[in-house]
Amino acid sequence: MPPRLAKRRGTANWNRTHSLLTRKNGILHALRKRVVQSQTAWISMKTLTINDLRTSINGTYRCTALWCFSFLLTLGAFGQVRVWDNGGSSGDWGTAANWDLNNVPDSNAETAQFGAVGPGAINQDIGGGGTGVTVGQIHFASGGIARTISGNTITINGLAGTGILNDSSSAQSISTPVVVAANQSWNAANGNITVSGTIQLGGRSLTIDGSQSTTLSGTILGSGGTLTKTGSGTLTLSGNNSYSGLTTVAGGTLIASSSTALGATSGDTTVSSGATLALQGNISIGNAEDLTTLNGAGVGGGGALRNLSGDNRWRGNITLGSGATISSDAGILQLGIDPSTLRTLNIGANTLIFDGAGSTTNNMRIIGTGNVIKRGTGTLTYISVANNTYTGSTTVEDGALALDNLNNANGAIVGPLMIGDGIGAAGSAEVQLGFFNAANQQIANTSAVAIHQDGRLRLNGQLETFGTLAMTGGSIDMNQFNAPGASVGSLTLGGDVTGNAASTTATISGNLILGTGPRTFTIANGSPAVDMSVSAVI
């Protein structure tokens, strides 16, 4: 009588001697069906623990006798593992001889496993007309060759929460349409994954994990479906996507390289601390409904929202969940639709840092009580139809801040303004007025302005009024930008002037208006022969 496997409440008790088991190529078989795959011999062991969770049985195997004559096998949710051996030499998924034990994987409890056996091209030839094949998981095993799976639809159920796993160091590609049948993760653990076919997400949650790169270039569909990026790797979305659920960047980098990469307009986007949402490809992404919540400085401090290359536009509103960095590596990052269409950048009580060697144009109204810091050698431009209302400080440590708000109503800078941090070259930190437009009166009349030795305020022929002025070196230049003498601006002081001790001379040129009431200049003695030089017409 052949041995039988009795299953009761998820536990199978099999009381037979080990002579009824066979072991071939590291695979344990019983009744001509694989029970478990393990690289560890099962004999002479009181306890056998299976470390590879992608096997047909999940759990610990305990021997009830000294020599493992009987087993207690706990059946998990991992189902059967079907290993590609290309015995049929056809490269066709549906050919039974191409799989070990001649079993074609076609159920949600089975894993299709591909290793070192070729060919690299696999044709999924089951179920034409959209029906396709169903598997629990596709597993590219360690040591496996690069593979491309093409053909008919593959429905993936996600055994133990994992739908696609690349344990090999080879790049793996799936060009078939894919149906996500349950919530699951796709894990580029050791090698890259590319899925170029349509992904039917439905209302499911898909998580992209792993330390390597995943590219989804096909269309992602699904009403209510959500997409989450975890792990340290990079996910690139380049398809014409329409899924409508939340997009969460919880780890690594998500690169959006199409204008619909993040799905329908009703779907919001959240970037967690330490993660990055990056834009490239000259795209215009997001809408008023896309309320992006930013947190942290991004991967390696490169920005929670990052412009990698090209001229890209984020059209939707932005809210800071905590201190965050927006960076432009190259090209131009535009925030908002255009200067005349109101969008909001809500910094709350947090600090927002603009960084990078590229340019950033902010068409949004900035609100909140927090602070703004400009870093990097690039240019940040404020150009909006509405006044900013954030009341915290604005600090330009490096590069340029161009103030071009359209209504000329003292609304670009409301709180204190600091130009320079005292450690750069002269003029390496600059605030400019009217860089693109004839923009007068950008700084609130009550704002306190401090200029350090590496800082420069350039009025560019415009008119400006602010409160107190403190200079530790640095300069104020009122001439028109790139056209000295063509038009000279005027600065009206709303408070007293302080010259702090510095290693360079503070200079003021142009037209200086003292405003109402007496003005006091308090000048400390620094290292230069002249601590402050005022060549302006007073």
mmCIF file of C-alpha atoms in Angstrom, residues 131-493:
data_model
loop_
_atom_site.group_PDB
_atom_site.id
_atom_site.type_symbol
_atom_site.label_atom_id
_atom_site.label_comp_id
_atom_site.label_asym_id
_atom_site.label_seq_id
_atom_site.Cartn_x
_atom_site.Cartn_y
_atom_site.Cartn_z
ATOM 1 C CA THR A 131 -7.295 34.217 -20.298
ATOM 2 C CA GLY A 132 -3.661 33.281 -19.835
ATOM 3 C CA VAL A 133 -2.134 31.384 -16.939
ATOM 4 C CA THR A 134 -2.353 31.804 -13.159
ATOM 5 C CA VAL A 135 0.555 31.419 -10.746
ATOM 6 C CA GLY A 136 1.151 32.223 -7.139
ATOM 7 C CA GLN A 137 4.619 33.592 -7.765
ATOM 8 C CA ILE A 138 7.338 33.980 -10.387
ATOM 9 C CA HIS A 139 10.741 33.322 -8.851
ATOM 10 C CA PHE A 140 14.056 33.944 -10.590
ATOM 11 C CA ALA A 141 16.384 31.831 -8.463
ATOM 12 C CA SER A 142 19.917 32.656 -7.379
ATOM 13 C CA GLY A 143 22.422 31.894 -10.122
ATOM 14 C CA GLY A 144 19.773 32.166 -12.809
ATOM 15 C CA ILE A 145 20.343 33.514 -16.304
ATOM 16 C CA ALA A 146 18.716 36.624 -17.770
ATOM 17 C CA ARG A 147 15.222 35.817 -18.927
ATOM 18 C CA THR A 148 12.462 37.396 -21.029
ATOM 19 C CA ILE A 149 8.943 36.037 -20.580
ATOM 20 C CA SER A 150 6.554 37.021 -23.349
ATOM 21 C CA GLY A 151 3.194 35.866 -24.648
ATOM 22 C CA ASN A 152 -0.244 35.680 -23.070
ATOM 23 C CA THR A 153 -1.547 37.114 -19.810
ATOM 24 C CA ILE A 154 -0.090 35.985 -16.479
ATOM 25 C CA THR A 155 -2.266 36.356 -13.385
ATOM 26 C CA ILE A 156 -0.176 36.522 -10.210
ATOM 27 C CA ASN A 157 -1.788 35.733 -6.870
ATOM 28 C CA GLY A 158 1.181 36.612 -4.673
ATOM 29 C CA LEU A 159 2.116 33.618 -2.519
ATOM 30 C CA ALA A 160 2.983 34.738 1.001
ATOM 31 C CA GLY A 161 2.625 38.298 -0.238
ATOM 32 C CA THR A 162 5.271 38.075 -2.987
ATOM 33 C CA GLY A 163 4.327 38.020 -6.666
ATOM 34 C CA ILE A 164 7.675 38.436 -8.447
ATOM 35 C CA LEU A 165 11.066 37.803 -6.845
ATOM 36 C CA ASN A 166 14.457 38.173 -8.501
ATOM 37 C CA ASP A 167 17.070 36.421 -6.373
ATOM 38 C CA SER A 168 19.428 36.198 -9.339
ATOM 39 C CA SER A 169 21.921 38.891 -10.267
ATOM 40 C CA SER A 170 20.632 38.832 -13.858
ATOM 41 C CA ALA A 171 18.167 41.331 -15.295
ATOM 42 C CA GLN A 172 14.729 39.756 -15.738
ATOM 43 C CA SER A 173 12.009 40.955 -18.089
ATOM 44 C CA ILE A 174 8.287 40.220 -18.391
ATOM 45 C CA SER A 175 6.488 41.619 -21.426
ATOM 46 C CA THR A 176 3.177 39.797 -21.007
ATOM 47 C CA PRO A 177 0.076 41.509 -19.637
ATOM 48 C CA VAL A 178 -0.004 40.976 -15.866
ATOM 49 C CA VAL A 179 -3.054 40.774 -13.614
ATOM 50 C CA VAL A 180 -2.413 41.499 -9.929
ATOM 51 C CA ALA A 181 -4.907 39.147 -8.277
ATOM 52 C CA ALA A 182 -4.131 40.002 -4.642
ATOM 53 C CA ASN A 183 -2.110 42.485 -2.617
ATOM 54 C CA GLN A 184 1.562 41.649 -3.172
ATOM 55 C CA SER A 185 5.134 42.846 -3.546
ATOM 56 C CA TRP A 186 7.556 42.582 -6.463
ATOM 57 C CA ASN A 187 11.083 42.325 -5.152
ATOM 58 C CA ALA A 188 14.224 43.124 -7.145
ATOM 59 C CA ALA A 189 16.366 41.595 -4.417
ATOM 60 C CA ASN A 190 19.597 40.952 -6.334
ATOM 61 C CA GLY A 191 18.859 41.820 -9.958
ATOM 62 C CA ASN A 192 16.747 44.242 -11.970
ATOM 63 C CA ILE A 193 13.139 43.610 -13.004
ATOM 64 C CA THR A 194 11.384 45.089 -16.039
ATOM 65 C CA VAL A 195 7.656 44.655 -16.679
ATOM 66 C CA SER A 196 6.648 46.192 -19.997
ATOM 67 C CA GLY A 197 3.161 44.737 -20.388
ATOM 68 C CA THR A 198 -0.083 46.217 -19.108
ATOM 69 C CA ILE A 199 -0.540 45.783 -15.352
ATOM 70 C CA GLN A 200 -4.147 45.269 -14.223
ATOM 71 C CA LEU A 201 -4.007 46.470 -10.638
ATOM 72 C CA GLY A 202 -7.730 46.623 -9.971
ATOM 73 C CA GLY A 203 -8.279 47.690 -6.377
ATOM 74 C CA ARG A 204 -5.188 45.849 -5.159
ATOM 75 C CA SER A 205 -2.040 47.164 -3.493
ATOM 76 C CA LEU A 206 1.259 46.623 -5.299
ATOM 77 C CA THR A 207 4.529 47.168 -3.430
ATOM 78 C CA ILE A 208 7.839 47.466 -5.279
ATOM 79 C CA ASP A 209 10.683 46.337 -3.024
ATOM 80 C CA GLY A 210 14.355 45.417 -3.192
ATOM 81 C CA SER A 211 17.773 47.004 -3.496
ATOM 82 C CA GLN A 212 17.944 46.806 -7.295
ATOM 83 C CA SER A 213 16.026 48.630 -10.045
ATOM 84 C CA THR A 214 12.488 47.943 -11.218
ATOM 85 C CA THR A 215 11.044 49.465 -14.393
ATOM 86 C CA LEU A 216 7.310 49.427 -15.118
ATOM 87 C CA SER A 217 6.917 50.784 -18.636
ATOM 88 C CA GLY A 218 3.480 49.389 -19.389
ATOM 89 C CA THR A 219 0.176 50.994 -18.465
ATOM 90 C CA ILE A 220 -0.913 50.483 -14.843
ATOM 91 C CA LEU A 221 -4.706 50.324 -14.563
ATOM 92 C CA GLY A 222 -7.001 50.058 -11.576
ATOM 93 C CA SER A 223 -9.743 51.966 -9.804
ATOM 94 C CA GLY A 224 -8.610 52.378 -6.210
ATOM 95 C CA GLY A 225 -5.363 50.493 -6.764
ATOM 96 C CA THR A 226 -2.374 51.730 -4.788
ATOM 97 C CA LEU A 227 1.349 51.669 -5.490
ATOM 98 C CA THR A 228 4.049 51.703 -2.800
ATOM 99 C CA LYS A 229 7.810 51.943 -3.267
ATOM 100 C CA THR A 230 9.906 50.402 -0.487
ATOM 101 C CA GLY A 231 13.503 49.217 -0.245
ATOM 102 C CA SER A 232 16.644 51.066 -1.286
ATOM 103 C CA GLY A 233 16.338 50.419 -5.023
ATOM 104 C CA THR A 234 14.931 52.568 -7.818
ATOM 105 C CA LEU A 235 11.494 52.271 -9.422
ATOM 106 C CA THR A 236 10.961 53.924 -12.809
ATOM 107 C CA LEU A 237 7.404 54.554 -14.038
ATOM 108 C CA SER A 238 7.141 55.546 -17.691
ATOM 109 C CA GLY A 239 3.729 54.274 -18.783
ATOM 110 C CA ASN A 240 0.418 56.006 -19.457
ATOM 111 C CA ASN A 241 -0.944 55.064 -16.047
ATOM 112 C CA SER A 242 -4.487 55.540 -14.771
ATOM 113 C CA TYR A 243 -4.624 53.796 -11.393
ATOM 114 C CA SER A 244 -6.463 56.041 -8.958
ATOM 115 C CA GLY A 245 -5.171 55.128 -5.513
ATOM 116 C CA LEU A 246 -2.435 56.547 -3.328
ATOM 117 C CA THR A 247 1.192 56.483 -4.439
ATOM 118 C CA THR A 248 3.609 56.140 -1.520
ATOM 119 C CA VAL A 249 7.372 56.487 -1.822
ATOM 120 C CA ALA A 250 8.455 54.902 1.458
ATOM 121 C CA GLY A 251 12.018 54.003 0.509
ATOM 122 C CA GLY A 252 14.537 54.411 -2.281
ATOM 123 C CA THR A 253 13.776 56.468 -5.383
ATOM 124 C CA LEU A 254 10.690 56.563 -7.583
ATOM 125 C CA ILE A 255 11.465 58.123 -10.978
ATOM 126 C CA ALA A 256 8.467 59.509 -12.862
ATOM 127 C CA SER A 257 9.383 59.837 -16.534
ATOM 128 C CA SER A 258 5.932 60.335 -18.038
ATOM 129 C CA SER A 259 3.272 62.935 -17.310
ATOM 130 C CA THR A 260 0.851 60.195 -16.192
ATOM 131 C CA ALA A 261 3.399 58.112 -14.284
ATOM 132 C CA LEU A 262 1.608 58.600 -10.952
ATOM 133 C CA GLY A 263 -1.809 57.621 -12.271
ATOM 134 C CA ALA A 264 -5.145 59.397 -12.295
ATOM 135 C CA THR A 265 -5.625 62.980 -11.114
ATOM 136 C CA SER A 266 -7.578 61.771 -8.074
ATOM 137 C CA GLY A 267 -4.596 59.918 -6.618
ATOM 138 C CA ASP A 268 -2.433 61.630 -4.011
ATOM 139 C CA THR A 269 1.291 61.074 -3.487
ATOM 140 C CA THR A 270 3.267 60.805 -0.251
ATOM 141 C CA VAL A 271 7.058 60.802 0.069
ATOM 142 C CA SER A 272 8.420 59.471 3.359
ATOM 143 C CA SER A 273 11.565 60.691 5.073
ATOM 144 C CA GLY A 274 14.670 59.269 3.388
ATOM 145 C CA ALA A 275 12.880 58.537 0.109
ATOM 146 C CA THR A 276 12.876 60.477 -3.177
ATOM 147 C CA LEU A 277 10.307 61.253 -5.863
ATOM 148 C CA ALA A 278 12.343 62.197 -8.947
ATOM 149 C CA LEU A 279 11.230 63.751 -12.249
ATOM 150 C CA GLN A 280 12.852 63.445 -15.671
ATOM 151 C CA GLY A 281 11.942 63.506 -19.355
ATOM 152 C CA ASN A 282 10.472 67.031 -19.755
ATOM 153 C CA ILE A 283 7.172 66.049 -18.175
ATOM 154 C CA SER A 284 4.263 67.971 -16.656
ATOM 155 C CA ILE A 285 2.832 65.901 -13.837
ATOM 156 C CA GLY A 286 0.240 66.284 -11.125
ATOM 157 C CA ASN A 287 -2.941 68.324 -10.869
ATOM 158 C CA ALA A 288 -4.826 70.280 -8.242
ATOM 159 C CA GLU A 289 -6.080 67.009 -6.769
ATOM 160 C CA ASP A 290 -2.558 65.624 -6.401
ATOM 161 C CA LEU A 291 -1.684 66.794 -2.914
ATOM 162 C CA THR A 292 1.883 65.635 -2.473
ATOM 163 C CA THR A 293 3.110 65.299 1.100
ATOM 164 C CA LEU A 294 6.891 65.637 1.380
ATOM 165 C CA ASN A 295 9.101 64.543 4.251
ATOM 166 C CA GLY A 296 12.852 64.596 4.729
ATOM 167 C CA ALA A 297 15.920 65.303 2.630
ATOM 168 C CA GLY A 298 15.544 62.329 0.294
ATOM 169 C CA VAL A 299 17.996 59.584 -0.637
ATOM 170 C CA GLY A 300 21.502 60.718 0.292
ATOM 171 C CA GLY A 301 20.171 64.213 0.993
ATOM 172 C CA GLY A 302 19.376 64.659 -2.707
ATOM 173 C CA GLY A 303 15.814 65.856 -2.190
ATOM 174 C CA ALA A 304 12.412 64.418 -1.325
ATOM 175 C CA LEU A 305 11.265 65.958 -4.633
ATOM 176 C CA ARG A 306 14.111 65.973 -7.154
ATOM 177 C CA ASN A 307 14.534 67.178 -10.718
ATOM 178 C CA LEU A 308 17.040 64.787 -12.297
ATOM 179 C CA SER A 309 17.275 66.280 -15.777
ATOM 180 C CA GLY A 310 15.278 68.276 -18.294
ATOM 181 C CA ASP A 311 12.559 70.870 -17.735
ATOM 182 C CA ASN A 312 9.868 69.247 -15.605
ATOM 183 C CA ARG A 313 6.771 70.650 -13.938
ATOM 184 C CA TRP A 314 4.910 69.566 -10.794
ATOM 185 C CA ARG A 315 1.400 70.965 -11.251
ATOM 186 C CA GLY A 316 -0.296 69.996 -7.997
ATOM 187 C CA ASN A 317 -0.297 71.367 -4.470
ATOM 188 C CA ILE A 318 2.463 70.403 -2.045
ATOM 189 C CA THR A 319 2.321 70.003 1.740
ATOM 190 C CA LEU A 320 5.282 69.388 4.021
ATOM 191 C CA GLY A 321 4.672 66.681 6.600
ATOM 192 C CA SER A 322 8.024 67.551 8.189
ATOM 193 C CA GLY A 323 11.183 69.373 7.189
ATOM 194 C CA ALA A 324 11.893 68.594 3.529
ATOM 195 C CA THR A 325 14.218 69.297 0.606
ATOM 196 C CA ILE A 326 13.259 70.106 -2.995
ATOM 197 C CA SER A 327 16.216 69.835 -5.348
ATOM 198 C CA SER A 328 17.038 70.429 -9.008
ATOM 199 C CA ASP A 329 20.177 68.679 -10.263
ATOM 200 C CA ALA A 330 20.000 70.123 -13.773
ATOM 201 C CA GLY A 331 17.485 71.792 -16.062
ATOM 202 C CA ILE A 332 14.471 73.582 -14.594
ATOM 203 C CA LEU A 333 12.014 72.310 -12.002
ATOM 204 C CA GLN A 334 8.753 74.250 -12.123
ATOM 205 C CA LEU A 335 6.347 74.113 -9.195
ATOM 206 C CA GLY A 336 2.761 74.967 -10.094
ATOM 207 C CA ILE A 337 1.046 75.409 -13.445
ATOM 208 C CA ASP A 338 2.020 78.995 -14.289
ATOM 209 C CA PRO A 339 2.401 82.317 -12.431
ATOM 210 C CA SER A 340 -1.269 83.245 -12.906
ATOM 211 C CA THR A 341 -2.785 79.929 -11.705
ATOM 212 C CA LEU A 342 -2.876 79.593 -7.940
ATOM 213 C CA ARG A 343 -1.337 76.526 -6.343
ATOM 214 C CA THR A 344 -0.217 76.228 -2.722
ATOM 215 C CA LEU A 345 3.018 75.082 -1.112
ATOM 216 C CA ASN A 346 2.187 74.633 2.563
ATOM 217 C CA ILE A 347 5.336 74.372 4.686
ATOM 218 C CA GLY A 348 3.482 74.470 8.001
ATOM 219 C CA ALA A 349 5.899 75.028 10.889
ATOM 220 C CA ASN A 350 8.681 73.164 9.051
ATOM 221 C CA THR A 351 11.833 74.182 7.200
ATOM 222 C CA LEU A 352 11.845 73.831 3.415
ATOM 223 C CA ILE A 353 15.230 73.629 1.693
ATOM 224 C CA PHE A 354 15.684 74.361 -2.014
ATOM 225 C CA ASP A 355 18.924 72.808 -3.251
ATOM 226 C CA GLY A 356 20.879 71.810 -6.346
ATOM 227 C CA ALA A 357 22.854 73.176 -9.275
ATOM 228 C CA GLY A 358 19.770 73.369 -11.490
ATOM 229 C CA SER A 359 17.029 76.002 -11.469
ATOM 230 C CA THR A 360 13.715 75.932 -9.614
ATOM 231 C CA THR A 361 10.815 78.215 -10.515
ATOM 232 C CA ASN A 362 8.162 78.415 -7.822
ATOM 233 C CA ASN A 363 4.778 79.524 -9.182
ATOM 234 C CA MET A 364 3.060 78.540 -5.939
ATOM 235 C CA ARG A 365 2.018 80.642 -2.983
ATOM 236 C CA ILE A 366 4.067 79.577 0.039
ATOM 237 C CA ILE A 367 2.080 79.516 3.278
ATOM 238 C CA GLY A 368 2.840 78.523 6.873
ATOM 239 C CA THR A 369 4.975 79.661 9.782
ATOM 240 C CA GLY A 370 8.146 77.788 8.868
ATOM 241 C CA ASN A 371 11.412 78.792 7.212
ATOM 242 C CA VAL A 372 12.873 78.597 3.705
ATOM 243 C CA ILE A 373 16.567 77.980 2.982
ATOM 244 C CA LYS A 374 18.175 78.294 -0.450
ATOM 245 C CA ARG A 375 21.249 76.086 -0.988
ATOM 246 C CA GLY A 376 23.190 74.958 -4.031
ATOM 247 C CA THR A 377 24.525 77.015 -6.920
ATOM 248 C CA GLY A 378 21.287 77.091 -8.905
ATOM 249 C CA THR A 379 18.656 79.840 -9.068
ATOM 250 C CA LEU A 380 15.351 79.753 -7.193
ATOM 251 C CA THR A 381 12.674 82.094 -8.563
ATOM 252 C CA TYR A 382 9.539 83.241 -6.756
ATOM 253 C CA ILE A 383 7.031 84.197 -9.451
ATOM 254 C CA SER A 384 3.354 83.979 -8.530
ATOM 255 C CA VAL A 385 0.128 85.915 -8.861
ATOM 256 C CA ALA A 386 -0.408 85.642 -5.092
ATOM 257 C CA ASN A 387 1.615 86.889 -2.152
ATOM 258 C CA ASN A 388 3.517 84.430 -0.023
ATOM 259 C CA THR A 389 2.299 84.397 3.559
ATOM 260 C CA TYR A 390 4.873 82.236 5.330
ATOM 261 C CA THR A 391 6.147 84.185 8.309
ATOM 262 C CA GLY A 392 9.418 82.408 9.032
ATOM 263 C CA SER A 393 12.844 83.449 7.834
ATOM 264 C CA THR A 394 14.276 83.184 4.323
ATOM 265 C CA THR A 395 17.992 82.362 4.107
ATOM 266 C CA VAL A 396 20.046 82.308 0.909
ATOM 267 C CA GLU A 397 23.213 80.343 1.689
ATOM 268 C CA ASP A 398 24.333 79.771 -1.908
ATOM 269 C CA GLY A 399 23.172 80.523 -5.434
ATOM 270 C CA ALA A 400 20.491 83.066 -6.253
ATOM 271 C CA LEU A 401 16.949 83.849 -5.170
ATOM 272 C CA ALA A 402 15.084 85.875 -7.806
ATOM 273 C CA LEU A 403 12.008 87.753 -6.558
ATOM 274 C CA ASP A 404 9.516 88.263 -9.385
ATOM 275 C CA ASN A 405 6.054 88.078 -7.814
ATOM 276 C CA LEU A 406 3.615 89.720 -10.178
ATOM 277 C CA ASN A 407 1.613 92.039 -7.939
ATOM 278 C CA ASN A 408 4.543 94.103 -6.551
ATOM 279 C CA ALA A 409 2.879 94.216 -3.132
ATOM 280 C CA ASN A 410 5.701 93.345 -0.726
ATOM 281 C CA GLY A 411 4.562 89.736 -0.821
ATOM 282 C CA ALA A 412 7.512 87.610 -1.927
ATOM 283 C CA ILE A 413 9.352 87.858 1.413
ATOM 284 C CA VAL A 414 7.290 88.556 4.533
ATOM 285 C CA GLY A 415 9.636 87.614 7.377
ATOM 286 C CA PRO A 416 13.362 88.168 7.997
ATOM 287 C CA LEU A 417 15.775 87.813 5.047
ATOM 288 C CA MET A 418 19.380 86.602 5.398
ATOM 289 C CA ILE A 419 21.695 86.752 2.376
ATOM 290 C CA GLY A 420 24.858 84.655 2.606
ATOM 291 C CA ASP A 421 26.226 82.426 5.322
ATOM 292 C CA GLY A 422 29.657 84.006 5.646
ATOM 293 C CA ILE A 423 31.643 81.082 4.228
ATOM 294 C CA GLY A 424 31.385 81.486 0.444
ATOM 295 C CA ALA A 425 33.063 83.742 -2.097
ATOM 296 C CA ALA A 426 31.898 87.343 -2.487
ATOM 297 C CA GLY A 427 28.540 87.452 -4.274
ATOM 298 C CA SER A 428 28.097 83.653 -4.182
ATOM 299 C CA ALA A 429 24.769 84.123 -2.386
ATOM 300 C CA GLU A 430 22.481 86.640 -4.059
ATOM 301 C CA VAL A 431 18.944 88.001 -3.949
ATOM 302 C CA GLN A 432 17.776 89.625 -7.190
ATOM 303 C CA LEU A 433 14.692 91.708 -7.955
ATOM 304 C CA GLY A 434 12.974 91.852 -11.310
ATOM 305 C CA PHE A 435 15.013 89.110 -12.936
ATOM 306 C CA PHE A 436 12.213 88.240 -15.391
ATOM 307 C CA ASN A 437 9.678 91.024 -14.772
ATOM 308 C CA ALA A 438 9.645 94.657 -13.655
ATOM 309 C CA ALA A 439 9.039 93.486 -10.101
ATOM 310 C CA ASN A 440 9.183 96.276 -7.519
ATOM 311 C CA GLN A 441 8.602 96.017 -3.774
ATOM 312 C CA GLN A 442 9.102 92.288 -3.252
ATOM 313 C CA ILE A 443 10.190 92.425 0.401
ATOM 314 C CA ALA A 444 7.828 93.471 3.184
ATOM 315 C CA ASN A 445 8.459 96.998 4.493
ATOM 316 C CA THR A 446 8.959 95.616 8.008
ATOM 317 C CA SER A 447 11.346 92.774 7.131
ATOM 318 C CA ALA A 448 14.770 92.782 8.757
ATOM 319 C CA VAL A 449 17.511 92.154 6.172
ATOM 320 C CA ALA A 450 20.957 90.782 7.052
ATOM 321 C CA ILE A 451 23.762 90.518 4.483
ATOM 322 C CA HIS A 452 26.968 88.559 5.120
ATOM 323 C CA GLN A 453 30.328 88.963 3.390
ATOM 324 C CA ASP A 454 29.423 86.420 0.663
ATOM 325 C CA GLY A 455 25.988 87.979 0.149
ATOM 326 C CA ARG A 456 24.700 90.501 -2.353
ATOM 327 C CA LEU A 457 21.347 92.247 -2.764
ATOM 328 C CA ARG A 458 20.775 93.268 -6.371
ATOM 329 C CA LEU A 459 17.807 95.581 -7.022
ATOM 330 C CA ASN A 460 18.275 95.459 -10.805
ATOM 331 C CA GLY A 461 16.885 98.956 -11.331
ATOM 332 C CA GLN A 462 13.797 98.281 -9.183
ATOM 333 C CA LEU A 463 12.353 99.991 -6.102
ATOM 334 C CA GLU A 464 12.477 98.321 -2.698
ATOM 335 C CA THR A 465 11.657 99.154 0.921
ATOM 336 C CA PHE A 466 12.394 97.047 3.980
ATOM 337 C CA GLY A 467 13.021 97.476 7.711
ATOM 338 C CA THR A 468 16.366 97.290 9.485
ATOM 339 C CA LEU A 469 19.591 96.457 7.632
ATOM 340 C CA ALA A 470 22.588 94.615 9.106
ATOM 341 C CA MET A 471 25.698 94.095 6.961
ATOM 342 C CA THR A 472 28.704 91.937 7.821
ATOM 343 C CA GLY A 473 30.576 92.728 4.655
ATOM 344 C CA GLY A 474 28.549 92.003 1.530
ATOM 345 C CA SER A 475 27.027 94.455 -0.932
ATOM 346 C CA ILE A 476 23.881 96.171 -2.156
ATOM 347 C CA ASP A 477 23.899 96.932 -5.887
ATOM 348 C CA MET A 478 20.963 98.848 -7.361
ATOM 349 C CA ASN A 479 22.028 98.912 -11.025
ATOM 350 C CA GLN A 480 20.063 97.134 -13.724
ATOM 351 C CA PHE A 481 21.190 93.559 -14.116
ATOM 352 C CA ASN A 482 23.841 93.166 -16.857
ATOM 353 C CA ALA A 483 23.366 96.844 -17.838
ATOM 354 C CA PRO A 484 25.138 99.045 -15.277
ATOM 355 C CA GLY A 485 23.977 102.647 -15.380
ATOM 356 C CA ALA A 486 21.010 101.967 -17.675
ATOM 357 C CA SER A 487 18.578 102.120 -14.776
ATOM 358 C CA VAL A 488 19.416 102.681 -11.129
ATOM 359 C CA GLY A 489 17.093 101.362 -8.477
ATOM 360 C CA SER A 490 16.234 102.898 -5.132
ATOM 361 C CA LEU A 491 16.302 101.433 -1.656
ATOM 362 C CA THR A 492 14.176 103.001 1.075
ATOM 363 C CA LEU A 493 15.211 102.211 4.624
#
